[in-house]
Amino acid sequence: MSKNDVTKNDISKKNSKVVVVFFVILGIFSAVINIGKLEYFSDKKPDVDKIAGITDGETGKMKKFSDIDLNGFNARTITGETLTSDYFKENDITMINIWATYCGGCVTEMPGISKLYSERPKNSNIISICEDSEKENQLATEIMTDAGAEFLTLIPDEKLTNVLLSHVSTLPTTIFVDKAGKMVGEPIFGARTPGEYKEIITDMMELAKNV
């Protein structure tokens, strides 16, 4: 065997070792990356608050909602009637959906709320407050008509604006009040299905009995 043959053979062996070492390192690196991904995604639980449109600041605001008392408001509806907080006395729980004409999600869920109104649990009621209805009364009326809404929609007065709407930073927002106009439970941020709202209303009615 010539010196050249020995040299070529040695080089070939060295190259093979380099290739093997390279793939071993590559395999280890890939394993580390995959383990890292698994740990990352295992820690990523669904952020319900973010899905609903709640920011960290809004989570803190939920505590402020607990002190809301709507007793004493006197507002007009988008169709011209006058409504006061005495309206709450007629039912154990009143669901109040807060929305605006510029909120696409609000408008989209309105037909569902209209359906819910006709199927709502006994001794419960539903009304809505359109945030911008003072300026957009005609548009608000058209939206509610198109949705087939038979429940009342309020134009917020000073009381509703200061006590309730001042806390709202996500639309739609839905709250529940008892006969006295005091809030029961926690606000609902974001849209829900009629079925989900119906279950929540039932839960709020039970909660109101224990307050």
Tab-separated table of C-alpha atoms in Angstrom:
chain	number	residue	atom	x	y	z
A	1	MET	CA	0.000	0.000	0.000
A	2	SER	CA	1.462	3.348	-0.973
A	3	LYS	CA	1.866	6.312	1.339
A	4	ASN	CA	-0.696	8.148	-0.738
A	5	ASP	CA	-3.222	5.331	-0.172
A	6	VAL	CA	-2.621	5.443	3.578
A	7	THR	CA	-3.033	9.200	3.624
A	8	LYS	CA	-6.279	9.058	1.665
A	9	ASN	CA	-7.597	6.313	3.946
A	10	ASP	CA	-6.738	8.324	7.049
A	11	ILE	CA	-8.403	11.418	5.615
A	12	SER	CA	-11.512	9.403	4.764
A	13	LYS	CA	-11.690	8.054	8.330
A	14	LYS	CA	-11.241	11.537	9.779
A	15	ASN	CA	-13.963	12.929	7.513
A	16	SER	CA	-16.306	10.138	8.559
A	17	LYS	CA	-15.660	10.919	12.220
A	18	VAL	CA	-16.329	14.617	11.601
A	19	VAL	CA	-19.605	13.811	9.865
A	20	VAL	CA	-20.679	11.500	12.700
A	21	VAL	CA	-19.784	14.091	15.341
A	22	PHE	CA	-21.647	16.768	13.362
A	23	PHE	CA	-24.856	14.728	13.213
A	24	VAL	CA	-24.582	13.789	16.888
A	25	ILE	CA	-24.288	17.467	17.821
A	26	LEU	CA	-27.140	18.326	15.459
A	27	GLY	CA	-29.320	15.643	17.061
A	28	ILE	CA	-28.595	16.906	20.563
A	29	PHE	CA	-29.317	20.484	19.501
A	30	SER	CA	-32.648	19.471	17.928
A	31	ALA	CA	-33.644	17.547	21.046
A	32	VAL	CA	-32.909	20.558	23.245
A	33	ILE	CA	-34.961	22.806	20.966
A	34	ASN	CA	-37.933	20.402	20.962
A	35	ILE	CA	-37.844	20.035	24.744
A	36	GLY	CA	-37.807	23.802	25.005
A	37	LYS	CA	-40.839	24.033	22.732
A	38	LEU	CA	-42.743	21.453	24.767
A	39	GLU	CA	-42.028	23.321	27.997
A	40	TYR	CA	-42.998	26.619	26.376
A	41	PHE	CA	-46.328	25.399	25.047
A	42	SER	CA	-47.173	23.420	28.173
A	43	ASP	CA	-46.946	26.680	30.117
A	44	LYS	CA	-49.157	28.534	27.616
A	45	LYS	CA	-52.648	28.110	29.017
A	46	PRO	CA	-55.512	29.971	27.308
A	47	ASP	CA	-55.733	33.537	28.590
A	48	VAL	CA	-59.487	33.868	29.002
A	49	ASP	CA	-59.216	37.529	29.917
A	50	LYS	CA	-57.326	38.389	26.729
A	51	ILE	CA	-59.711	36.346	24.584
A	52	ALA	CA	-62.590	38.324	26.032
A	53	GLY	CA	-60.806	41.573	25.326
A	54	ILE	CA	-59.770	42.266	28.909
A	55	THR	CA	-56.470	43.996	29.561
A	56	ASP	CA	-54.565	43.713	32.831
A	57	GLY	CA	-55.938	47.110	33.808
A	58	GLU	CA	-59.491	46.002	33.115
A	59	THR	CA	-59.063	42.979	35.350
A	60	GLY	CA	-58.427	45.417	38.165
A	61	LYS	CA	-61.479	47.430	37.192
A	62	MET	CA	-63.707	44.415	37.799
A	63	LYS	CA	-63.444	45.219	41.502
A	64	LYS	CA	-64.873	48.693	40.872
A	65	PHE	CA	-67.933	47.190	39.204
A	66	SER	CA	-68.859	45.447	42.453
A	67	ASP	CA	-69.739	48.805	44.025
A	68	ILE	CA	-72.086	49.880	41.230
A	69	ASP	CA	-75.531	51.016	42.311
A	70	LEU	CA	-77.847	52.203	39.528
A	71	ASN	CA	-80.657	53.243	41.847
A	72	GLY	CA	-81.872	56.729	40.961
A	73	PHE	CA	-81.176	56.925	37.237
A	74	ASN	CA	-83.722	58.566	34.959
A	75	ALA	CA	-83.074	58.037	31.257
A	76	ARG	CA	-84.795	58.039	27.902
A	77	THR	CA	-84.957	55.065	25.594
A	78	ILE	CA	-83.986	55.319	21.931
A	79	THR	CA	-87.692	55.251	21.090
A	80	GLY	CA	-88.578	58.114	23.418
A	81	GLU	CA	-89.906	56.468	26.596
A	82	THR	CA	-88.672	57.479	30.037
A	83	LEU	CA	-87.221	54.759	32.235
A	84	THR	CA	-86.123	54.930	35.879
A	85	SER	CA	-84.466	52.509	38.255
A	86	ASP	CA	-87.931	51.475	39.466
A	87	TYR	CA	-88.009	49.275	36.372
A	88	PHE	CA	-85.598	46.888	38.110
A	89	LYS	CA	-88.121	46.167	40.866
A	90	GLU	CA	-90.270	44.138	38.476
A	91	ASN	CA	-87.721	41.302	38.210
A	92	ASP	CA	-85.207	39.446	40.360
A	93	ILE	CA	-82.381	40.039	37.897
A	94	THR	CA	-81.963	42.438	34.995
A	95	MET	CA	-79.243	41.815	32.437
A	96	ILE	CA	-77.800	45.060	31.053
A	97	ASN	CA	-75.891	44.812	27.784
A	98	ILE	CA	-73.657	47.835	27.131
A	99	TRP	CA	-72.783	48.420	23.492
A	100	ALA	CA	-72.137	51.049	20.817
A	101	THR	CA	-73.092	51.487	17.179
A	102	TYR	CA	-69.408	51.470	16.148
A	103	CYS	CA	-68.772	48.106	17.854
A	104	GLY	CA	-69.022	45.347	15.248
A	105	GLY	CA	-69.057	42.562	17.829
A	106	CYS	CA	-71.876	44.279	19.694
A	107	VAL	CA	-74.020	44.562	16.588
A	108	THR	CA	-73.270	40.969	15.588
A	109	GLU	CA	-74.431	39.505	18.905
A	110	MET	CA	-77.606	41.609	19.115
A	111	PRO	CA	-79.872	39.142	17.226
A	112	GLY	CA	-78.767	36.479	19.693
A	113	ILE	CA	-79.677	38.680	22.647
A	114	SER	CA	-83.027	39.366	20.991
A	115	LYS	CA	-83.599	35.605	20.799
A	116	LEU	CA	-82.534	35.268	24.422
A	117	TYR	CA	-85.061	37.916	25.470
A	118	SER	CA	-87.946	35.771	24.267
A	119	GLU	CA	-86.519	32.713	26.048
A	120	ARG	CA	-85.172	34.345	29.202
A	121	PRO	CA	-85.721	32.672	32.586
A	122	LYS	CA	-88.837	33.655	34.518
A	123	ASN	CA	-88.455	36.746	36.739
A	124	SER	CA	-85.515	38.054	34.731
A	125	ASN	CA	-85.312	40.920	32.271
A	126	ILE	CA	-82.955	42.327	29.656
A	127	ILE	CA	-82.221	45.910	28.656
A	128	SER	CA	-79.337	47.536	26.841
A	129	ILE	CA	-77.481	50.815	27.048
A	130	CYS	CA	-76.117	52.181	23.779
A	131	GLU	CA	-73.067	54.226	24.681
A	132	ASP	CA	-73.248	56.597	21.699
A	133	SER	CA	-77.028	56.665	21.210
A	134	GLU	CA	-77.271	60.352	22.137
A	135	LYS	CA	-75.491	61.171	18.868
A	136	GLU	CA	-76.368	58.038	16.886
A	137	ASN	CA	-79.993	57.549	17.890
A	138	GLN	CA	-81.248	56.775	14.393
A	139	LEU	CA	-78.472	54.273	13.703
A	140	ALA	CA	-78.981	52.616	17.098
A	141	THR	CA	-82.702	52.322	16.388
A	142	GLU	CA	-82.035	50.761	12.983
A	143	ILE	CA	-79.611	48.246	14.488
A	144	MET	CA	-82.104	47.179	17.132
A	145	THR	CA	-84.926	46.977	14.595
A	146	ASP	CA	-82.822	44.822	12.268
A	147	ALA	CA	-81.946	42.574	15.212
A	148	GLY	CA	-85.614	42.155	16.064
A	149	ALA	CA	-84.976	43.497	19.557
A	150	GLU	CA	-88.097	43.936	21.675
A	151	PHE	CA	-86.292	44.940	24.857
A	152	LEU	CA	-85.591	48.556	25.827
A	153	THR	CA	-82.396	50.373	24.905
A	154	LEU	CA	-81.375	53.368	26.986
A	155	ILE	CA	-79.662	56.601	26.104
A	156	PRO	CA	-77.306	56.989	29.093
A	157	ASP	CA	-78.120	59.856	31.447
A	158	GLU	CA	-75.592	61.512	33.758
A	159	LYS	CA	-76.078	58.878	36.467
A	160	LEU	CA	-75.525	55.939	34.110
A	161	THR	CA	-72.561	57.672	32.502
A	162	ASN	CA	-70.777	58.497	35.750
A	163	VAL	CA	-71.623	55.408	37.778
A	164	LEU	CA	-71.497	52.722	35.085
A	165	LEU	CA	-70.070	53.742	31.724
A	166	SER	CA	-67.049	55.409	33.305
A	167	HIS	CA	-65.836	51.905	34.232
A	168	VAL	CA	-66.430	50.382	30.806
A	169	SER	CA	-63.416	50.047	28.520
A	170	THR	CA	-64.409	46.885	26.629
A	171	LEU	CA	-67.451	46.517	24.391
A	172	PRO	CA	-69.709	44.725	24.667
A	173	THR	CA	-69.809	44.602	28.467
A	174	THR	CA	-72.727	42.977	30.259
A	175	ILE	CA	-73.675	43.355	33.915
A	176	PHE	CA	-76.497	42.068	36.100
A	177	VAL	CA	-78.407	44.026	38.738
A	178	ASP	CA	-80.970	43.039	41.354
A	179	LYS	CA	-84.308	44.639	42.214
A	180	ALA	CA	-82.534	47.490	44.001
A	181	GLY	CA	-80.293	48.273	41.028
A	182	LYS	CA	-77.184	46.893	42.697
A	183	MET	CA	-74.781	44.802	40.693
A	184	VAL	CA	-74.745	41.045	41.222
A	185	GLY	CA	-71.699	38.947	40.383
A	186	GLU	CA	-69.017	40.112	37.976
A	187	PRO	CA	-69.259	41.857	34.599
A	188	ILE	CA	-69.060	39.849	31.397
A	189	PHE	CA	-66.559	41.223	28.896
A	190	GLY	CA	-67.061	40.363	25.243
A	191	ALA	CA	-69.884	38.645	23.383
A	192	ARG	CA	-71.563	35.419	24.473
A	193	THR	CA	-74.037	33.013	22.885
A	194	PRO	CA	-77.718	33.109	23.904
A	195	GLY	CA	-77.244	29.791	25.679
A	196	GLU	CA	-74.287	31.078	27.671
A	197	TYR	CA	-76.139	34.230	28.674
A	198	LYS	CA	-79.145	32.163	29.740
A	199	GLU	CA	-77.003	30.024	32.031
A	200	ILE	CA	-75.356	33.117	33.484
A	201	ILE	CA	-78.736	34.745	34.151
A	202	THR	CA	-79.845	31.622	36.032
A	203	ASP	CA	-76.639	31.655	38.080
A	204	MET	CA	-77.048	35.361	38.857
A	205	MET	CA	-80.617	34.805	40.030
A	206	GLU	CA	-79.392	32.188	42.487
A	207	LEU	CA	-76.574	34.472	43.580
A	208	ALA	CA	-78.984	37.355	44.164
A	209	LYS	CA	-81.003	35.205	46.567
A	210	ASN	CA	-77.961	34.787	48.777
A	211	VAL	CA	-76.905	38.430	48.834
